[in-house]
């Protein structure tokens, strides 16, 4: 608003004082009036022959408000103008803050949160009324490029409270908004987005196709939220199992079925430290933390090398009494050290034994 105003110096009887060539001081309720330029800070006006002629628009008020009066005073004498309204100027920028104002704090990647977006003119007035009231929308982006939605709803009186979600964990994320119908922008403070609650386990390193019983198996497992963010704070033991019921950590048959995650990762170095001792096809490894259960792809476990034989009656069991003049059948079976019959795989026993 540029005020075109004239102030006339008058004696008590209401007549102009032509000989007054002094100065007066001006003020207004917003505290933003100045002469010569907006925000210039000059609150002294010069009279000439009892007249201050501001008809050319030489007074400026930058604070938007209704019911403004301009006061001119000199010594103990003061007078007010008629009341008028100053409305916001054109859109200049936006602010992006937490709902209710202030900096945006730490957020979780699996949870939406509200932000306040406010439209301002160059003088810091909210575009809440008048011909420049902002009732448009803004485009929304962030440093991670995962924020949604990417276009806000319609502003009301220069303000929009928008529910947004950033799905990628990050440090120093910044939300930026841009007038959908222009170039004016605004940005939030930098804030942290942390992973959400544990949602699933991902086998980053899967078992390969085939192992021998008792052979070390290398897997690497990530603990992740629903968005796939690594839960770097996840440091605990979880249960490991397999479809044969013989898996253990550290050594074959150790009985250790609790594996420990560090910074959200199990076995970051990919050591071959899981062991399955029962031969089977289509074996899967499963990790469990409460209701969160996930499994590896399927793989085969074949018998290990021959370790011993059993000699039994045909069909199994103890050999009963026999007649010296009559032949009888026995079953001889080859086993590995874990009790698997060497029936398949590279260690299948197809040789002979001495009796």
Short mmCIF file of C-alpha atoms in Angstrom, two decimals:
data_model
loop_
_atom_site.label_atom_id
_atom_site.label_comp_id
_atom_site.label_asym_id
_atom_site.label_seq_id
_atom_site.Cartn_x
_atom_site.Cartn_y
_atom_site.Cartn_z
CA UNK A 1 0.00 0.00 0.00
CA UNK A 2 1.34 3.43 -0.86
CA UNK A 3 -0.51 6.20 0.92
CA UNK A 4 -1.16 9.42 -0.94
CA UNK A 5 -1.75 11.82 1.92
CA UNK A 6 -1.67 15.54 2.70
CA UNK A 7 -1.17 16.95 6.16
CA UNK A 8 -1.91 20.66 6.80
CA UNK A 9 -0.44 22.57 9.74
CA UNK A 10 -3.27 24.48 11.47
CA UNK A 11 -3.55 26.83 14.44
CA UNK A 12 -6.16 26.04 17.12
CA UNK A 13 -8.89 27.93 15.24
CA UNK A 14 -8.48 25.59 12.26
CA UNK A 15 -6.57 27.84 9.88
CA UNK A 16 -3.51 26.85 7.95
CA UNK A 17 -0.22 28.32 9.17
CA UNK A 18 1.60 29.42 6.01
CA UNK A 19 4.76 30.29 7.88
CA UNK A 20 5.32 26.78 9.26
CA UNK A 21 8.26 25.15 7.50
CA UNK A 22 9.16 22.64 10.16
CA UNK A 23 8.86 18.88 10.41
CA UNK A 24 6.37 16.48 11.93
CA UNK A 25 6.56 12.83 12.94
CA UNK A 26 4.25 10.18 11.54
CA UNK A 27 3.17 6.81 12.98
CA UNK A 28 0.56 4.12 12.44
CA UNK A 29 -0.76 1.13 14.48
CA UNK A 30 1.32 -1.41 12.53
CA UNK A 31 4.55 0.45 13.20
CA UNK A 32 5.58 0.07 9.56
CA UNK A 33 4.87 3.51 8.05
CA UNK A 34 7.71 5.32 6.34
CA UNK A 35 8.19 8.09 3.82
CA UNK A 36 9.90 7.75 0.48
CA UNK A 37 10.05 3.96 0.19
CA UNK A 38 8.45 0.89 1.81
CA UNK A 39 10.34 -0.02 4.95
CA UNK A 40 12.66 2.93 4.60
CA UNK A 41 12.34 3.85 8.26
CA UNK A 42 11.88 7.58 7.59
CA UNK A 43 9.04 8.77 9.85
CA UNK A 44 9.78 12.51 9.56
CA UNK A 45 7.78 14.61 7.10
CA UNK A 46 8.67 18.13 5.95
CA UNK A 47 6.09 20.93 5.86
CA UNK A 48 6.37 23.81 3.38
CA UNK A 49 4.31 26.94 4.11
CA UNK A 50 2.22 24.90 6.54
CA UNK A 51 1.52 22.07 4.11
CA UNK A 52 2.85 18.51 3.74
CA UNK A 53 1.83 17.30 0.29
CA UNK A 54 1.85 13.53 0.05
CA UNK A 55 -0.62 13.38 -2.81
CA UNK A 56 2.01 11.81 -5.05
CA UNK A 57 2.06 8.64 -2.92
CA UNK A 58 5.07 9.22 -0.71
CA UNK A 59 3.95 7.42 2.45
CA UNK A 60 4.12 3.61 2.70
CA UNK A 61 2.73 1.08 5.17
CA UNK A 62 3.95 -2.51 4.87
CA UNK A 63 1.90 -4.16 7.62
CA UNK A 64 -1.51 -5.40 6.41
CA UNK A 65 -4.33 -4.50 8.80
CA UNK A 66 -7.83 -3.06 8.91
CA UNK A 67 -8.66 0.19 10.71
CA UNK A 68 -5.29 1.86 10.25
CA UNK A 69 -4.94 5.56 11.02
CA UNK A 70 -1.93 7.72 10.28
CA UNK A 71 -0.98 10.01 13.16
CA UNK A 72 1.01 13.22 12.69
CA UNK A 73 2.45 14.88 15.75
CA UNK A 74 4.68 17.79 16.61
CA UNK A 75 5.54 18.39 20.20
CA UNK A 76 2.32 18.03 22.16
CA UNK A 77 0.08 18.39 19.08
CA UNK A 78 -1.17 15.31 17.16
CA UNK A 79 -3.90 14.49 14.69
CA UNK A 80 -5.17 11.28 13.04
CA UNK A 81 -6.27 10.49 9.52
CA UNK A 82 -9.48 8.67 8.72
CA UNK A 83 -9.28 4.89 9.18
CA UNK A 84 -8.43 2.72 6.19
CA UNK A 85 -7.33 -0.83 5.35
CA UNK A 86 -3.97 -2.10 4.10
CA UNK A 87 -4.22 -5.48 2.35
CA UNK A 88 -1.40 -7.95 1.54
CA UNK A 89 0.68 -7.36 -1.56
CA UNK A 90 1.23 -10.04 -4.23
CA UNK A 91 2.61 -13.49 -3.42
CA UNK A 92 6.33 -13.55 -2.74
CA UNK A 93 7.15 -16.73 -0.80
CA UNK A 94 5.96 -19.60 1.38
CA UNK A 95 6.94 -21.01 4.73
CA UNK A 96 6.84 -24.75 5.51
CA UNK A 97 6.53 -25.58 9.20
CA UNK A 98 5.25 -28.22 11.59
CA UNK A 99 1.51 -28.08 12.17
CA UNK A 100 0.91 -25.21 14.56
CA UNK A 101 4.21 -23.55 13.64
CA UNK A 102 7.89 -24.09 14.29
CA UNK A 103 10.46 -26.53 12.99
CA UNK A 104 9.55 -29.98 11.72
CA UNK A 105 10.91 -32.62 14.09
CA UNK A 106 12.02 -36.19 13.50
CA UNK A 107 9.52 -38.26 11.50
CA UNK A 108 9.05 -41.99 10.81
CA UNK A 109 9.10 -43.30 7.24
CA UNK A 110 5.94 -45.36 7.76
CA UNK A 111 3.84 -42.54 9.23
CA UNK A 112 2.20 -39.47 7.67
CA UNK A 113 2.52 -36.09 9.42
CA UNK A 114 0.97 -32.65 9.03
CA UNK A 115 2.75 -29.53 7.85
CA UNK A 116 1.56 -25.91 7.66
CA UNK A 117 2.28 -24.09 4.39
CA UNK A 118 1.72 -20.32 4.49
CA UNK A 119 1.74 -17.82 1.62
CA UNK A 120 3.38 -14.42 2.28
CA UNK A 121 3.96 -11.17 0.44
CA UNK A 122 7.39 -9.53 0.38
CA UNK A 123 6.61 -7.68 3.62
CA UNK A 124 5.77 -10.80 5.62
CA UNK A 125 1.99 -10.46 5.46
CA UNK A 126 -0.04 -13.66 5.16
CA UNK A 127 -2.10 -13.54 1.95
CA UNK A 128 -5.29 -14.07 3.91
CA UNK A 129 -7.57 -11.46 2.35
CA UNK A 130 -8.00 -8.88 -0.37
CA UNK A 131 -7.41 -9.23 -4.11
CA UNK A 132 -4.11 -11.05 -3.49
CA UNK A 133 -5.54 -13.69 -1.14
CA UNK A 134 -3.82 -16.99 -1.99
CA UNK A 135 -6.30 -19.77 -2.69
CA UNK A 136 -4.19 -21.83 -5.09
CA UNK A 137 -2.08 -24.97 -4.64
CA UNK A 138 1.63 -25.74 -4.38
CA UNK A 139 3.82 -28.50 -5.80
CA UNK A 140 5.58 -30.45 -3.03
CA UNK A 141 8.99 -32.11 -3.22
CA UNK A 142 11.70 -33.20 -0.81
CA UNK A 143 15.36 -34.15 -0.77
CA UNK A 144 14.63 -37.90 -0.90
CA UNK A 145 12.11 -37.51 -3.77
CA UNK A 146 9.74 -39.87 -1.92
CA UNK A 147 7.30 -37.36 -0.39
CA UNK A 148 3.59 -37.71 -1.12
CA UNK A 149 1.39 -36.05 -2.17
CA UNK A 150 3.27 -34.01 -4.75
CA UNK A 151 0.51 -31.39 -5.10
CA UNK A 152 -1.22 -29.81 -2.12
CA UNK A 153 -4.88 -29.19 -1.61
CA UNK A 154 -6.34 -25.71 -2.06
CA UNK A 155 -5.22 -22.98 0.37
CA UNK A 156 -7.76 -21.14 2.51
CA UNK A 157 -6.91 -17.55 3.45
CA UNK A 158 -3.28 -18.10 2.51
CA UNK A 159 -2.75 -21.20 4.63
CA UNK A 160 -2.79 -24.95 3.94
CA UNK A 161 -2.37 -27.76 6.48
CA UNK A 162 -1.24 -30.77 4.46
CA UNK A 163 -0.74 -34.39 5.49
CA UNK A 164 2.47 -35.70 3.92
CA UNK A 165 4.65 -38.77 4.19
CA UNK A 166 8.35 -39.24 3.39
CA UNK A 167 9.00 -42.93 2.82
CA UNK A 168 12.80 -42.94 2.65
CA UNK A 169 14.83 -42.69 5.82
CA UNK A 170 17.28 -39.77 5.67
CA UNK A 171 19.18 -37.18 7.67
CA UNK A 172 18.77 -33.55 6.60
CA UNK A 173 15.60 -33.97 4.56
CA UNK A 174 14.10 -30.67 3.37
CA UNK A 175 10.58 -30.15 2.02
CA UNK A 176 10.26 -27.58 -0.78
CA UNK A 177 7.00 -26.09 -2.09
CA UNK A 178 6.49 -24.15 -5.32
CA UNK A 179 3.45 -22.20 -6.45
CA UNK A 180 1.65 -24.50 -8.91
CA UNK A 181 0.79 -21.47 -11.03
CA UNK A 182 4.05 -19.56 -10.65
CA UNK A 183 7.65 -19.65 -9.46
CA UNK A 184 7.38 -18.60 -5.80
CA UNK A 185 8.90 -21.13 -3.41
CA UNK A 186 9.51 -21.94 0.21
CA UNK A 187 11.37 -24.61 2.16
CA UNK A 188 11.25 -26.29 5.55
CA UNK A 189 14.05 -26.76 8.03
CA UNK A 190 16.21 -29.85 7.62
CA UNK A 191 14.87 -32.78 9.62
CA UNK A 192 15.47 -36.50 10.11
CA UNK A 193 13.31 -39.33 8.80
CA UNK A 194 13.89 -42.58 10.69
CA UNK A 195 12.83 -46.10 9.63
CA UNK A 196 9.39 -47.23 10.77
CA UNK A 197 8.58 -50.32 12.82
CA UNK A 198 9.94 -53.71 11.79
CA UNK A 199 7.85 -55.07 8.91
CA UNK A 200 9.91 -57.80 7.27
CA UNK A 201 13.27 -59.47 6.82
CA UNK A 202 15.03 -59.46 3.45
CA UNK A 203 17.59 -62.11 2.52
CA UNK A 204 20.11 -59.86 0.80
CA UNK A 205 22.37 -62.88 0.28
CA UNK A 206 20.35 -66.02 -0.46
CA UNK A 207 21.46 -69.67 -0.11
CA UNK A 208 22.78 -71.18 -3.34
CA UNK A 209 21.32 -74.26 -5.01
CA UNK A 210 22.91 -77.24 -3.22
CA UNK A 211 24.88 -77.96 -0.02
CA UNK A 212 26.20 -81.08 1.66
CA UNK A 213 24.78 -81.86 5.08
CA UNK A 214 26.84 -80.01 7.70
CA UNK A 215 28.32 -77.61 5.14
CA UNK A 216 28.37 -73.92 6.10
CA UNK A 217 25.67 -71.77 4.52
CA UNK A 218 26.20 -68.03 4.07
CA UNK A 219 23.21 -65.71 4.21
CA UNK A 220 22.98 -61.98 4.89
CA UNK A 221 19.66 -60.69 6.22
CA UNK A 222 18.32 -57.13 6.53
CA UNK A 223 15.67 -56.01 9.03
CA UNK A 224 13.47 -53.47 7.22
CA UNK A 225 10.36 -51.36 7.65
CA UNK A 226 7.37 -51.51 5.31
CA UNK A 227 9.08 -49.06 2.92
CA UNK A 228 12.25 -51.13 2.67
CA UNK A 229 14.35 -48.87 4.90
CA UNK A 230 17.07 -50.65 6.84
CA UNK A 231 16.34 -50.47 10.58
CA UNK A 232 19.81 -49.39 11.62
CA UNK A 233 18.78 -49.36 15.27
CA UNK A 234 17.68 -53.00 15.18
CA UNK A 235 20.21 -54.87 17.32
CA UNK A 236 18.86 -58.06 18.84
CA UNK A 237 18.61 -61.82 18.56
CA UNK A 238 15.90 -63.54 16.52
CA UNK A 239 14.97 -67.16 16.02
CA UNK A 240 16.26 -69.06 13.00
CA UNK A 241 14.69 -72.32 11.84
CA UNK A 242 14.52 -74.48 8.72
CA UNK A 243 12.12 -76.94 7.16
CA UNK A 244 14.19 -79.97 8.35
CA UNK A 245 14.42 -78.80 11.96
CA UNK A 246 18.20 -79.31 12.06
CA UNK A 247 19.61 -75.81 11.42
CA UNK A 248 22.05 -74.28 13.89
CA UNK A 249 24.54 -71.44 13.99
CA UNK A 250 28.26 -71.75 14.58
CA UNK A 251 28.70 -75.47 14.00
CA UNK A 252 26.69 -78.46 12.75
CA UNK A 253 24.34 -79.67 15.46
CA UNK A 254 25.33 -76.91 17.92
CA UNK A 255 21.71 -76.31 18.89
CA UNK A 256 22.14 -72.53 18.62
CA UNK A 257 19.00 -71.23 16.87
CA UNK A 258 19.23 -67.55 17.85
CA UNK A 259 21.00 -65.21 15.43
CA UNK A 260 21.95 -61.65 16.34
CA UNK A 261 21.42 -58.57 14.18
CA UNK A 262 23.78 -55.60 14.40
CA UNK A 263 22.61 -52.23 13.07
CA UNK A 264 19.79 -53.97 11.24
CA UNK A 265 21.98 -56.59 9.53
CA UNK A 266 22.66 -60.25 10.28
CA UNK A 267 26.03 -61.57 9.07
CA UNK A 268 27.23 -58.43 7.30
CA UNK A 269 30.48 -60.20 6.42
CA UNK A 270 28.65 -63.12 4.75
CA UNK A 271 30.37 -65.84 6.76
CA UNK A 272 29.18 -69.42 6.15
CA UNK A 273 27.96 -69.88 9.72
CA UNK A 274 24.60 -71.65 9.39
CA UNK A 275 24.46 -75.45 9.14
CA UNK A 276 21.70 -77.88 8.15
CA UNK A 277 22.45 -81.56 8.88
CA UNK A 278 19.43 -83.34 7.41
CA UNK A 279 19.45 -84.05 3.69
CA UNK A 280 16.30 -82.85 1.92
CA UNK A 281 15.12 -81.10 -1.20
CA UNK A 282 13.43 -77.67 -1.12
CA UNK A 283 14.84 -76.59 2.26
CA UNK A 284 14.09 -73.02 3.40
CA UNK A 285 15.58 -70.95 6.22
CA UNK A 286 13.13 -68.90 8.29
CA UNK A 287 13.76 -65.98 10.68
CA UNK A 288 11.14 -64.97 13.23
CA UNK A 289 10.63 -61.95 15.49
CA UNK A 290 7.16 -62.08 16.97
CA UNK A 291 4.66 -61.76 14.13
CA UNK A 292 7.38 -60.91 11.59
CA UNK A 293 8.34 -64.10 9.76
CA UNK A 294 10.24 -64.38 6.48
CA UNK A 295 12.01 -67.19 4.64
CA UNK A 296 14.82 -67.69 2.17
CA UNK A 297 14.49 -69.18 -1.26
CA UNK A 298 14.50 -73.00 -1.46
CA UNK A 299 17.71 -75.03 -1.75
CA UNK A 300 18.77 -78.68 -1.51
CA UNK A 301 20.84 -80.43 1.13
CA UNK A 302 22.51 -83.67 0.03
CA UNK A 303 24.18 -86.35 2.18
CA UNK A 304 27.74 -85.80 3.33
CA UNK A 305 30.51 -88.37 2.72
CA UNK A 306 30.11 -91.95 3.91
CA UNK A 307 30.74 -92.36 7.61
CA UNK A 308 29.37 -95.80 8.57
CA UNK A 309 27.08 -98.69 7.58
CA UNK A 310 24.22 -100.48 9.26
CA UNK A 311 23.57 -104.22 8.85
CA UNK A 312 19.99 -105.35 9.45
CA UNK A 313 17.48 -107.96 8.49
CA UNK A 314 15.92 -107.46 5.12
CA UNK A 315 13.34 -104.71 5.55
CA UNK A 316 15.05 -103.46 8.70
CA UNK A 317 15.47 -104.45 12.31
CA UNK A 318 17.49 -107.11 14.05
CA UNK A 319 18.55 -110.28 12.30
CA UNK A 320 16.74 -113.21 13.84
CA UNK A 321 17.76 -116.89 14.20
CA UNK A 322 19.01 -118.45 10.98
CA UNK A 323 19.52 -122.06 9.75
CA UNK A 324 23.07 -123.00 8.86
CA UNK A 325 22.14 -124.66 5.62
CA UNK A 326 19.90 -121.78 4.41
CA UNK A 327 20.87 -118.46 2.88
CA UNK A 328 19.19 -115.29 4.13
CA UNK A 329 19.00 -111.66 3.10
CA UNK A 330 20.41 -108.66 4.94
CA UNK A 331 20.15 -104.94 4.29
CA UNK A 332 23.41 -102.95 4.36
CA UNK A 333 22.92 -99.18 4.36
CA UNK A 334 25.52 -96.40 3.93
CA UNK A 335 25.16 -93.30 6.13
CA UNK A 336 26.95 -90.00 6.60
CA UNK A 337 27.85 -88.78 10.09
CA UNK A 338 24.49 -87.02 10.45
CA UNK A 339 22.42 -90.14 9.80
CA UNK A 340 21.53 -89.40 6.19
CA UNK A 341 21.37 -92.35 3.80
CA UNK A 342 23.82 -91.79 0.93
CA UNK A 343 21.06 -92.20 -1.62
CA UNK A 344 21.68 -89.19 -3.84
CA UNK A 345 24.01 -86.40 -4.73
CA UNK A 346 27.72 -86.41 -5.28
CA UNK A 347 28.24 -88.68 -2.25
CA UNK A 348 25.67 -91.31 -3.24
CA UNK A 349 27.15 -94.68 -2.28
CA UNK A 350 27.11 -97.09 -5.22
CA UNK A 351 30.11 -99.19 -4.28
CA UNK A 352 30.69 -102.53 -2.55
CA UNK A 353 31.62 -103.55 0.95
CA UNK A 354 33.69 -106.42 2.28
CA UNK A 355 31.71 -108.78 4.49
#
